Amino acid sequence: MCDSETDKKCRDSDRNFRIEDNILIGKELSIPKIPVNVAEEALKMLKSKPDFIGQVDAFTGKVHTFADMSERSIKCALWLKKQGVKPGDIIGLCTDNNLDAFLVLLGIMYIGATCNTWDHNLSPITARYFLELTSPKIVFTISSSAASLRQTAKELKMNLKVVVLDKLDEYESLDEDVLRGHDTREIVEFKCFTTKPDDVALIVPSSGTTGLPKATKLSHYSLHCCMHSDKVRNLQGHIFIIVPTVRWNYGVLMSFRVISVHAKKIIVPDNDDAEGLLQFIEKYQVSLFSTDPFILIKLIKNELLDKYRLPSLKMIISSGAHLRKEYQDILREKLPHVFVNNSYGLTDAGCVCTAQTKFSKPGSIGYVLPDVCIKIVDLQTEKALGPNKTGELRIKAISTMQGYHNNPETTKKSFDSDGWLRTGDVAYYDDDGEIFLVDRISDFIIFRSINVSPAEIETVLATHPAVLLAVVIGIPHEVDEEHPMAVILLLPGKSVTEKELINLVEKNMPDHCRLRGGVIFVDQLPRTTTGKIARKQLRDIYTN
C-alpha cells in the first residue's frame, strides 16, 4: 500500500491508458490476427500440467485433474465428429454450473464447430426462439430442460438430438454414450481443427433487457485476445469461485482464463444461496470470488459478513450489473483485506472493458483496459465529451462481436457511423479518467419532459433496512408522460409500508423523483437470461 507522499505515483503506475480528443485509449497490445483455435490453446495448457487439480465440485468434493479435463473434452470432440458435426455447425449448450459444462464447450470448439450457450432455466418461448434462430444440430443440456427442448423441437419439426450431461431415461447421456467407445490411440493422436481468426467460436445470449436476447457471435480471435498475458496476470495463484455460468460470455472468458494461468476452479451452483457460497469459500480456501451484485447485496443486507471473516479471500469481482458505491463501501469496511473490484463489460464488446484498481474511487467502474477505447458522447449531438459531462458510453475493442446471428439490421443499428459500439449506458469520466455509470438510456423515466434516473431513486430506497432490492420503472400517465413506480423485494422477516418508502424518496429527492406511480411489493423479480432485472417485463406487467 502506498503512503500519502507516493500515492499519486502508485495510482499513475496502475493505469494503462491515455486521453486524446476526449477519447480514453487503453494500452495497445498489438495481438496478431493469426489462425488460432482458442480451445486448442486451452488444451495445450491442460496437457502441460496433467496432474494439476483444475476443478472441484463444491458439493461432492469430486475433482478433475487437467488430464481428466483434457481426456473428457477430447472424447466429446471425437463423438461429435462421429455424429457428422463439421466446422461451422452450431451445437447448443443449455446447462447450469457443473464439472462438464466447460469441457463440452471445449470439445465443440476443438473441431471448429460453434457453441451456442443458453440459459438452463428455459421457458418454452425462449426454447422455441433459440431453436428457430440458430438451428443447432445437437443440444447438450441437463435433465430438467431436456423434455422441454425435445417437445419444442418436435413442434418445430426439427431433427434435434438432445444429450443430457447427467442421466435421464430415454436420452443419450454424456458418461454413458458420449464419453464411451473411444480408443486410447485416437485420444492421444487427436488434433484440433485450425480455425481462421474470424471464425465464430461462440454464440452467446445478449442481456435481453429490451426483449428476447440477441444471439451474439464472438470469434476465435475475440476470445484469444481476452487470454493475453497482460489481461490474466493478476489472476495467477488464485483458487476461484465463478458464479456466472457459460450462458454468460463472462463465464466463458473466466473459464478460459482460469486454465490459462493454471488455477483451480470450485464449481458452485448459480443460485442465490449467499450463505452457501460463503461456506464454500471457507471450506475450499477460495481467494477470488466472482459474482453479481445481487449476491453481494444479500451478503450485506443479511449481515452475513459479520458471521464469516473469509481470511483466504483476496479479491471479489462484481460483474453482470453495477455495484453501487454504498455497497462497495460496506464490503471494503467489512472485508478490509479484500480488493473489491467493480468492472464493466458487454457481451457485444466481447470483453471486460473497464476495471477498478486498488486505488479506484468507490462506485466507479474503473479505467479503460488494454485494447479498448471509450468515449462519452452527447445524447443529442453525438459529440465526444470531456471530463465530468454525462452522455452515452461507446466502445471500440479488438474483441468486439461479429454481429447478431441472422439479424443484420439490428447489428447495423448497434454501431454508429464511425464504427463505435452503442452501449445504451449513460456515464461520465472524471479528471483522472475514471469512469462512472449513471443509468441506461432505455431505463430513463420521462416526467414532464425531465429525464429521471431510476438508479438514483433505487439508491435512496436501498438505504431502508427492510429493502433487499428496489427497481424503479416508469408507468404511463396521460398528462405527465410517466410516473416513477417502485417494485420492492423485501428481506425475509422484514416489513415496511408503501407510505414509508414514498416518504423516504420525497424527503431525500427532488419533486420529479417522487413515487407518483406507487410501490409494489413482490416475492421475486423477473430476470433476463443473463441474470439482469427484466425491467421491460416489469413495465409490461404493471402498465397492463
Coordinates of C-alpha atoms in Angstrom, one line a residue, residues 219-450:
S219 CA -14.8 -15.1 -33.0
H220 CA -11.9 -17.3 -32.0
Y221 CA -9.7 -14.1 -32.3
S222 CA -12.0 -12.3 -29.9
L223 CA -11.7 -15.0 -27.2
H224 CA -7.9 -15.3 -27.9
C225 CA -7.4 -11.6 -27.3
C226 CA -9.0 -11.9 -23.8
M227 CA -6.4 -14.6 -22.8
H228 CA -3.4 -12.3 -23.5
S229 CA -0.8 -12.4 -20.6
D230 CA -1.4 -8.7 -19.8
K231 CA -5.1 -9.5 -19.1
V232 CA -4.6 -12.5 -16.9
R233 CA -1.5 -11.7 -14.9
N234 CA -3.5 -10.6 -11.8
L235 CA -5.4 -13.9 -11.8
Q236 CA -2.3 -16.1 -11.2
G237 CA -2.1 -18.1 -7.9
H238 CA -5.8 -17.9 -7.1
I239 CA -8.4 -20.5 -6.2
F240 CA -11.6 -19.4 -7.9
I241 CA -15.3 -19.4 -7.4
I242 CA -17.1 -18.1 -10.5
V243 CA -20.8 -17.9 -10.1
P244 CA -21.8 -17.0 -13.7
T245 CA -22.4 -20.0 -16.0
V246 CA -21.3 -20.4 -19.6
R247 CA -24.5 -18.7 -20.7
W248 CA -22.6 -15.5 -19.9
N249 CA -19.7 -14.5 -22.1
Y250 CA -18.0 -13.6 -18.8
G251 CA -18.4 -17.1 -17.5
V252 CA -16.8 -18.5 -20.7
L253 CA -13.9 -15.9 -20.6
M254 CA -13.1 -16.6 -17.0
S255 CA -13.1 -20.3 -17.5
F256 CA -10.6 -19.9 -20.3
R257 CA -8.5 -17.6 -18.1
V258 CA -8.5 -20.0 -15.1
I259 CA -7.0 -22.7 -17.3
S260 CA -4.5 -20.3 -18.9
V261 CA -3.0 -19.4 -15.5
H262 CA -3.1 -23.0 -14.2
A263 CA -5.6 -22.2 -11.5
K264 CA -8.2 -24.2 -9.6
K265 CA -11.9 -23.5 -10.0
I266 CA -14.5 -24.6 -7.4
I267 CA -17.8 -25.4 -9.2
V268 CA -20.8 -23.9 -7.4
P269 CA -24.5 -23.7 -8.3
D270 CA -25.6 -20.4 -10.0
N271 CA -28.3 -19.8 -7.4
D272 CA -28.8 -17.0 -4.8
D273 CA -27.8 -19.0 -1.7
A274 CA -25.4 -16.3 -0.5
E275 CA -24.5 -18.1 2.8
G276 CA -23.8 -21.3 1.0
L277 CA -21.3 -19.5 -1.2
L278 CA -19.5 -18.1 1.9
Q279 CA -19.4 -21.7 3.3
F280 CA -17.7 -22.9 0.1
I281 CA -15.2 -20.0 0.2
E282 CA -14.2 -21.0 3.7
K283 CA -14.2 -24.8 3.0
Y284 CA -12.0 -24.6 -0.1
Q285 CA -9.9 -21.5 0.9
V286 CA -11.1 -19.6 -2.1
S287 CA -9.1 -16.4 -2.9
L288 CA -11.0 -15.0 -5.8
F289 CA -14.8 -14.8 -5.8
S290 CA -16.6 -13.6 -8.9
T291 CA -20.4 -13.0 -8.7
D292 CA -23.1 -10.5 -9.4
P293 CA -24.1 -7.5 -7.2
F294 CA -27.4 -9.2 -6.1
I295 CA -25.4 -11.9 -4.2
L296 CA -23.2 -9.2 -2.7
I297 CA -26.2 -7.1 -1.6
K298 CA -27.7 -10.2 0.1
L299 CA -24.4 -10.8 2.0
I300 CA -24.6 -7.2 3.2
K301 CA -28.3 -7.0 4.0
N302 CA -28.5 -10.3 5.7
E303 CA -25.4 -9.3 7.9
L304 CA -23.6 -12.5 6.8
L305 CA -20.2 -10.7 6.6
D306 CA -20.4 -10.3 10.4
K307 CA -20.6 -14.1 10.6
Y308 CA -17.9 -15.1 8.1
R309 CA -14.5 -13.4 8.1
L310 CA -13.1 -15.2 4.9
P311 CA -9.4 -15.0 5.7
S312 CA -8.4 -16.7 2.4
L313 CA -10.3 -14.3 0.2
K314 CA -8.2 -11.7 -1.6
M315 CA -10.4 -10.4 -4.4
I316 CA -14.1 -10.0 -5.2
I317 CA -15.1 -9.3 -8.8
S318 CA -18.5 -7.9 -9.3
S319 CA -19.9 -8.4 -12.8
G320 CA -23.2 -8.6 -14.7
A321 CA -24.5 -5.3 -13.3
H322 CA -23.2 -2.2 -11.5
L323 CA -22.3 -2.5 -7.8
R324 CA -23.2 0.9 -6.3
K325 CA -20.9 3.0 -4.2
E326 CA -22.7 2.4 -0.9
Y327 CA -22.4 -1.4 -1.2
Q328 CA -18.8 -1.2 -2.2
D329 CA -18.0 0.9 0.8
I330 CA -19.6 -1.6 3.1
L331 CA -17.8 -4.5 1.5
R332 CA -14.5 -2.7 1.9
E333 CA -15.3 -1.9 5.6
K334 CA -16.4 -5.5 6.4
L335 CA -13.6 -7.2 4.4
P336 CA -10.6 -4.8 4.6
H337 CA -8.2 -7.5 3.4
V338 CA -10.2 -8.0 0.2
F339 CA -9.9 -6.0 -3.1
V340 CA -13.5 -5.4 -4.2
N341 CA -13.3 -4.9 -8.0
N342 CA -16.1 -3.2 -9.9
S343 CA -15.8 -4.0 -13.6
Y344 CA -17.8 -3.3 -16.8
G345 CA -18.2 -5.2 -20.0
L346 CA -20.7 -6.1 -22.6
T347 CA -21.4 -9.4 -24.4
D348 CA -21.4 -7.3 -27.6
A349 CA -17.9 -6.0 -26.9
G350 CA -16.6 -9.5 -26.3
C351 CA -14.6 -8.5 -23.3
V352 CA -14.3 -6.8 -19.9
C353 CA -13.8 -3.1 -21.0
T354 CA -13.0 -1.4 -17.7
A355 CA -11.9 -2.4 -14.2
Q356 CA -11.0 -0.8 -11.0
T357 CA -7.5 -0.7 -9.5
K358 CA -6.8 -0.9 -5.7
F359 CA -6.8 2.9 -5.8
S360 CA -10.1 3.4 -7.6
K361 CA -12.9 5.6 -6.2
P362 CA -15.8 3.6 -4.7
G363 CA -18.7 3.2 -7.1
S364 CA -16.7 3.8 -10.3
I365 CA -16.3 1.1 -13.0
G366 CA -12.6 1.9 -13.1
Y367 CA -10.3 2.7 -16.0
V368 CA -10.4 1.6 -19.6
L369 CA -8.5 -1.7 -20.2
P370 CA -5.9 -2.6 -22.8
D371 CA -7.1 -2.8 -26.4
V372 CA -10.3 -0.9 -25.6
C373 CA -11.2 2.7 -26.5
I374 CA -14.1 4.5 -24.8
K375 CA -15.8 7.8 -25.4
I376 CA -18.7 9.6 -23.9
V377 CA -21.0 11.3 -26.4
D378 CA -23.6 13.9 -26.1
L379 CA -27.1 12.3 -26.4
Q380 CA -28.2 14.8 -28.9
T381 CA -25.2 15.9 -31.0
E382 CA -23.1 12.6 -30.5
K383 CA -20.0 14.8 -30.0
A384 CA -17.3 13.3 -27.8
L385 CA -17.5 14.9 -24.3
G386 CA -14.7 15.9 -21.9
P387 CA -14.5 15.0 -18.2
N388 CA -17.4 15.3 -15.8
K389 CA -20.0 15.5 -18.6
T390 CA -22.7 12.9 -18.9
G391 CA -23.5 11.1 -22.1
E392 CA -23.7 7.7 -23.8
L393 CA -20.7 5.4 -23.3
R394 CA -19.4 4.0 -26.6
I395 CA -16.8 1.4 -27.2
K396 CA -14.2 0.2 -29.8
A397 CA -12.4 -3.0 -29.0
I398 CA -10.5 -5.6 -31.0
S399 CA -12.7 -8.3 -29.4
T400 CA -16.0 -6.8 -30.5
M401 CA -18.7 -9.2 -31.8
Q402 CA -19.0 -10.3 -35.3
G403 CA -22.7 -9.3 -35.1
Y404 CA -26.0 -10.8 -34.1
H405 CA -26.8 -14.2 -35.7
N406 CA -29.3 -13.9 -38.6
N407 CA -30.0 -10.3 -37.6
P408 CA -28.1 -7.9 -39.8
E409 CA -30.4 -5.0 -39.3
T410 CA -30.0 -4.9 -35.5
T411 CA -26.3 -5.5 -35.9
K412 CA -26.0 -2.4 -38.1
K413 CA -28.0 -0.3 -35.6
S414 CA -25.7 -1.3 -32.8
F415 CA -22.8 0.7 -34.3
D416 CA -22.6 4.4 -35.1
S417 CA -21.3 5.8 -38.4
D418 CA -17.7 5.7 -37.2
G419 CA -17.9 2.0 -36.0
W420 CA -18.3 2.7 -32.3
L421 CA -20.5 0.2 -30.4
R422 CA -23.5 1.9 -28.9
T423 CA -23.9 0.6 -25.3
G424 CA -27.0 2.4 -24.3
D425 CA -25.3 3.1 -20.9
V426 CA -25.2 6.7 -19.6
A427 CA -21.8 7.5 -18.0
Y428 CA -19.1 10.1 -17.4
Y429 CA -15.4 10.1 -16.6
D430 CA -13.7 12.4 -14.1
D431 CA -10.5 14.4 -14.4
D432 CA -8.4 11.3 -13.6
G433 CA -10.1 9.3 -16.5
E434 CA -12.0 7.1 -14.1
I435 CA -15.4 6.1 -15.4
F436 CA -18.8 6.2 -13.6
L437 CA -22.1 4.7 -14.7
V438 CA -25.2 6.7 -14.3
D439 CA -28.0 4.7 -15.9
R440 CA -29.3 3.1 -19.1
I441 CA -30.8 5.3 -21.7
S442 CA -33.7 2.9 -22.2
D443 CA -34.4 3.0 -18.4
F444 CA -34.9 6.7 -18.1
I445 CA -38.3 7.8 -16.9
I446 CA -39.7 10.9 -18.7
F447 CA -41.7 13.1 -16.2
R448 CA -43.0 16.4 -17.7
S449 CA -40.0 16.3 -20.2
I450 CA -37.5 15.7 -17.4

